[in-house]
Amino acid sequence: MAQESDDKFYDRADAYIQLANSQFEDAELAEVSASFMYAFARYTAWLSSQEFTSGKEMQAAKAKSMAFFTKQFQAMLEENFDDYIENFESYQE
């Protein structure tokens, strides 16, 4: 994946996670997670819009764009689930 060539990839990811973790004082885990996912979805839609000159053009590419981002998220989610399964005991300490 692209993050392997980006020295700051994990630093940025950790910063987002730290921000989400800081919100647990005022919200439940599920609420923070839902807000985090919404923010990611909103940012991804904005990011995608930067490639187009009109809403009509964006609509025409919507299915392809959504398939791309869904595939990327699924691969990252799979990687992290496997990591947590493999390291469950040490991560729960």
N, CA, C and O of each residue as an XYZ file, in Angstrom:
372
protein
N       0.830     -1.194      0.000
C       0.000      0.000      0.000
C       0.866      1.246      0.000
O       2.073      1.179      0.230
N       0.243      2.372     -0.258
C       0.968      3.638     -0.397
C       1.713      4.043      0.867
O       2.756      4.691      0.786
N       1.197      3.672      2.028
C       1.819      4.131      3.263
C       3.257      3.661      3.431
O       4.008      4.276      4.189
N       3.662      2.612      2.764
C       5.015      2.106      2.894
C       6.047      3.100      2.355
O       7.201      3.079      2.784
N       5.654      3.960      1.432
C       6.592      4.922      0.860
C       6.457      6.312      1.486
O       7.145      7.244      1.071
N       5.592      6.457      2.463
C       5.314      7.745      3.093
C       5.795      7.706      4.540
O       5.176      7.060      5.386
N       6.904      8.400      4.824
C       7.506      8.380      6.155
C       6.573      8.879      7.253
O       6.709      8.462      8.403
N       5.653      9.738      6.936
C       4.770     10.343      7.945
C       3.404      9.660      8.041
O       2.555     10.096      8.818
N       3.181      8.603      7.267
C       1.878      7.930      7.232
C       1.409      7.540      8.625
O       0.306      7.903      9.033
N       2.232      6.807      9.354
C       1.826      6.318     10.676
C       1.757      7.449     11.701
O       0.956      7.380     12.633
N       2.572      8.478     11.548
C       2.491      9.634     12.454
C       1.129     10.315     12.326
O       0.509     10.671     13.328
N       0.665     10.494     11.078
C      -0.651     11.114     10.871
C      -1.757     10.211     11.407
O      -2.680     10.684     12.069
N      -1.666      8.925     11.126
C      -2.682      7.993     11.620
C      -2.731      8.010     13.141
O      -3.813      8.034     13.728
N      -1.566      7.998     13.782
C      -1.515      8.034     15.242
C      -2.120      9.319     15.788
O      -2.768      9.293     16.834
N      -1.922     10.444     15.102
C      -2.492     11.718     15.548
C      -4.023     11.664     15.515
O      -4.678     12.163     16.430
N      -4.593     11.064     14.468
C      -6.052     10.925     14.403
C      -6.563     10.006     15.513
O      -7.595     10.277     16.127
N      -5.848      8.940     15.759
C      -6.245      8.001     16.819
C      -6.166      8.685     18.184
O      -7.057      8.512     19.015
N      -5.113      9.455     18.415
C      -4.987     10.175     19.690
C      -6.145     11.155     19.872
O      -6.683     11.287     20.971
N      -6.523     11.837     18.800
C      -7.656     12.758     18.884
C      -8.932     11.998     19.241
O      -9.689     12.422     20.115
N      -9.166     10.885     18.567
C     -10.354     10.081     18.871
C     -10.314      9.593     20.312
O     -11.324      9.657     21.014
N      -9.171      9.110     20.757
C      -9.043      8.620     22.130
C      -9.308      9.723     23.148
O      -9.827      9.448     24.230
N      -8.965     10.949     22.823
C      -9.178     12.061     23.755
C     -10.666     12.370     23.927
O     -11.036     13.075     24.866
N     -11.506     11.868     23.061
C     -12.937     12.164     23.123
C     -13.713     11.152     23.968
O     -14.914     11.322     24.174
N     -13.052     10.113     24.455
C     -13.746      9.099     25.250
C     -14.212      9.614     26.605
O     -15.070      8.993     27.232
N     -13.672     10.726     27.067
C     -14.121     11.288     28.333
C     -15.556     11.804     28.234
O     -16.297     11.777     29.216
N     -15.942     12.269     27.056
C     -17.257     12.885     26.865
C     -18.220     12.066     26.013
O     -19.351     12.490     25.775
N     -17.779     10.890     25.552
C     -18.630     10.099     24.655
C     -18.305      8.617     24.795
O     -17.236      8.243     25.275
N     -19.228      7.799     24.375
C     -19.041      6.353     24.379
C     -18.167      5.941     23.200
O     -18.037      6.676     22.221
N     -17.570      4.757     23.309
C     -16.737      4.232     22.228
C     -17.462      4.254     20.885
O     -16.904      4.707     19.886
N     -18.686      3.774     20.858
C     -19.439      3.704     19.601
C     -19.705      5.093     19.027
O     -19.703      5.268     17.808
N     -19.936      6.085     19.897
C     -20.190      7.441     19.423
C     -18.931      8.052     18.796
O     -18.996      8.700     17.751
N     -17.791      7.834     19.448
C     -16.532      8.343     18.907
C     -16.232      7.650     17.581
O     -15.827      8.295     16.614
N     -16.431      6.350     17.540
C     -16.183      5.594     16.314
C     -17.071      6.097     15.173
O     -16.600      6.279     14.050
N     -18.349      6.320     15.460
C     -19.275      6.799     14.428
C     -18.850      8.174     13.904
O     -18.902      8.427     12.700
N     -18.432      9.055     14.812
C     -17.970     10.381     14.383
C     -16.707     10.289     13.545
O     -16.551     10.999     12.552
N     -15.806      9.402     13.962
C     -14.545      9.198     13.244
C     -14.821      8.685     11.828
O     -14.235      9.167     10.859
N     -15.725      7.696     11.720
C     -16.060      7.152     10.397
C     -16.746      8.198      9.527
O     -16.473      8.296      8.331
N     -17.648      8.987     10.139
C     -18.326     10.034      9.371
C     -17.313     11.048      8.843
O     -17.372     11.449      7.681
N     -16.389     11.457      9.705
C     -15.373     12.424      9.284
C     -14.539     11.875      8.132
O     -14.245     12.587      7.173
N     -14.163     10.605      8.235
C     -13.394      9.982      7.161
C     -14.205      9.934      5.866
O     -13.677     10.230      4.794
N     -15.476      9.567      5.958
C     -16.333      9.513      4.770
C     -16.498     10.907      4.157
O     -16.444     11.074      2.939
N     -16.699     11.893      5.018
C     -16.877     13.265      4.531
C     -15.606     13.765      3.846
O     -15.663     14.366      2.773
N     -14.461     13.509      4.478
C     -13.185     13.939      3.906
C     -12.931     13.222      2.578
O     -12.454     13.837      1.624
N     -13.243     11.938      2.513
C     -13.030     11.165      1.292
C     -13.897     11.683      0.153
O     -13.443     11.765     -0.988
N     -15.143     12.033      0.458
C     -16.014     12.606     -0.576
C     -15.447     13.943     -1.062
O     -15.430     14.208     -2.265
N     -14.985     14.784     -0.136
C     -14.382     16.055     -0.526
C     -13.137     15.815     -1.375
O     -12.963     16.430     -2.428
N     -12.276     14.918     -0.908
C     -11.053     14.602     -1.635
C     -11.378     14.160     -3.061
O     -10.743     14.612     -4.014
N     -12.352     13.289     -3.202
C     -12.754     12.807     -4.525
C     -13.273     13.941     -5.389
O     -13.022     13.969     -6.594
N     -13.994     14.877     -4.785
C     -14.574     15.978     -5.557
C     -13.508     16.854     -6.213
O     -13.785     17.547     -7.192
N     -12.301     16.821     -5.678
C     -11.227     17.645     -6.216
C     -10.774     17.193     -7.604
O     -10.079     17.932     -8.301
N     -11.159     16.004     -7.999
C     -10.776     15.460     -9.306
C     -11.746     15.852    -10.423
O     -11.478     15.584    -11.594
N     -12.859     16.478    -10.076
C     -13.914     16.716    -11.053
C     -14.205     18.198    -11.219
O     -13.852     19.021    -10.374
N     -14.859     18.518    -12.331
C     -15.234     19.902    -12.591
C     -16.732     20.138    -12.397
O     -17.194     21.277    -12.466
N     -17.497     19.057    -12.154
C     -18.936     19.210    -11.941
C     -19.474     18.034    -11.129
O     -18.862     16.969    -11.049
N     -20.640     18.269    -10.533
C     -21.312     17.195     -9.811
C     -21.717     16.063    -10.744
O     -21.698     14.893    -10.362
N     -22.081     16.418    -11.959
C     -22.479     15.411    -12.950
C     -21.295     14.501    -13.278
O     -21.448     13.284    -13.378
N     -20.128     15.094    -13.441
C     -18.914     14.314    -13.713
C     -18.582     13.408    -12.516
O     -18.193     12.252    -12.683
N     -18.745     13.958    -11.315
C     -18.481     13.169    -10.100
C     -19.473     12.010     -9.990
O     -19.097     10.898     -9.618
N     -20.733     12.275    -10.313
C     -21.756     11.226    -10.276
C     -21.408     10.077    -11.215
O     -21.612      8.910    -10.883
N     -20.888     10.413    -12.375
C     -20.540      9.389    -13.366
C     -19.418      8.480    -12.860
O     -19.339      7.314    -13.247
N     -18.563      9.010    -12.006
C     -17.430      8.229    -11.490
C     -17.676      7.695    -10.078
O     -16.798      7.051     -9.505
N     -18.841      7.949     -9.517
C     -19.129      7.601     -8.124
C     -18.903      6.121     -7.826
O     -18.210      5.797     -6.862
N     -19.456      5.235     -8.607
C     -19.347      3.802     -8.332
C     -17.885      3.348     -8.334
O     -17.458      2.579     -7.473
N     -17.134      3.834     -9.309
C     -15.717      3.461     -9.394
C     -14.936      4.001     -8.193
O     -14.113      3.293     -7.612
N     -15.197      5.247     -7.829
C     -14.520      5.855     -6.681
C     -14.876      5.127     -5.388
O     -14.000      4.832     -4.575
N     -16.145      4.841     -5.205
C     -16.580      4.154     -3.984
C     -15.984      2.753     -3.903
O     -15.599      2.305     -2.823
N     -15.907      2.071     -5.018
C     -15.303      0.732     -5.028
C     -13.829      0.809     -4.642
O     -13.338     -0.036     -3.894
N     -13.124      1.817     -5.149
C     -11.711      1.991     -4.818
C     -11.528      2.206     -3.319
O     -10.744      1.503     -2.681
N     -12.252      3.176     -2.754
C     -12.081      3.487     -1.334
C     -12.559      2.346     -0.441
O     -11.961      2.092      0.605
N     -13.617      1.661     -0.833
C     -14.098      0.519     -0.057
C     -13.060     -0.588     -0.044
O     -12.812     -1.197      0.997
N     -12.455     -0.851     -1.187
C     -11.414     -1.886     -1.272
C     -10.208     -1.519     -0.410
O      -9.662     -2.374      0.288
N      -9.794     -0.267     -0.455
C      -8.657      0.186      0.353
C      -8.962      0.067      1.840
O      -8.131     -0.420      2.606
N     -10.152      0.509      2.255
C     -10.522      0.426      3.667
C     -10.605     -1.024      4.120
O     -10.139     -1.362      5.208
N     -11.188     -1.874      3.304
C     -11.302     -3.281      3.671
C      -9.921     -3.908      3.852
O      -9.719     -4.678      4.791
N      -8.974     -3.597      2.981
C      -7.618     -4.142      3.100
C      -6.959     -3.649      4.391
O      -6.301     -4.426      5.083
N      -7.131     -2.382      4.713
C      -6.543     -1.840      5.941
C      -7.210     -2.420      7.182
O      -6.542     -2.708      8.174
N      -8.519     -2.589      7.123
C      -9.252     -3.175      8.240
C      -8.829     -4.626      8.455
O      -8.622     -5.054      9.590
N      -8.705     -5.368      7.380
C      -8.250     -6.759      7.439
C      -6.855     -6.844      8.068
O      -6.611     -7.679      8.940
N      -5.951     -5.983      7.624
C      -4.580     -5.953      8.152
C      -4.575     -5.686      9.661
O      -3.840     -6.328     10.411
N      -5.400     -4.734     10.092
C      -5.437     -4.387     11.507
C      -6.134     -5.435     12.352
O      -5.713     -5.678     13.482
N      -7.185     -6.064     11.846
C      -7.816     -7.176     12.565
C      -6.806     -8.297     12.771
O      -6.677     -8.833     13.871
N      -6.090     -8.646     11.704
C      -5.092     -9.717     11.814
C      -4.019     -9.368     12.834
O      -3.591    -10.227     13.605
N      -3.584     -8.114     12.844
C      -2.588     -7.664     13.808
C      -3.113     -7.796     15.238
O      -2.404     -8.283     16.118
N      -4.360     -7.361     15.471
C      -4.931     -7.454     16.818
C      -5.167     -8.903     17.232
O      -4.996     -9.243     18.403
N      -5.551     -9.745     16.307
C      -5.730    -11.164     16.625
C      -4.392    -11.775     17.028
O      -4.305    -12.504     18.016
N      -3.365    -11.476     16.267
C      -2.037    -12.034     16.520
C      -1.433    -11.505     17.820
O      -0.711    -12.228     18.507
N      -1.721    -10.264     18.158
C      -1.102     -9.619     19.317
C      -2.108     -9.278     20.411
O      -1.866     -8.380     21.218
N      -3.218     -9.978     20.442
C      -4.329     -9.632     21.322
C      -3.911     -9.441     22.785
O      -4.222     -8.420     23.398
N      -3.220    -10.412     23.321
C      -2.861    -10.354     24.746
C      -1.977     -9.148     25.055
O      -2.217     -8.445     26.037
N      -0.973     -8.901     24.243
C      -0.081     -7.771     24.524
C      -0.778     -6.426     24.310
O      -0.465     -5.464     25.012
N      -1.712     -6.331     23.362
C      -2.419     -5.082     23.135
C      -3.441     -4.779     24.240
O      -3.808     -3.621     24.442
N      -3.893     -5.798     24.944
C      -4.894     -5.609     25.984
C      -4.290     -5.279     27.344
O      -5.018     -5.023     28.303
N      -2.968     -5.285     27.429
C      -2.298     -4.984     28.715
C      -2.350     -3.523     29.045
O      -1.838     -3.106     30.083
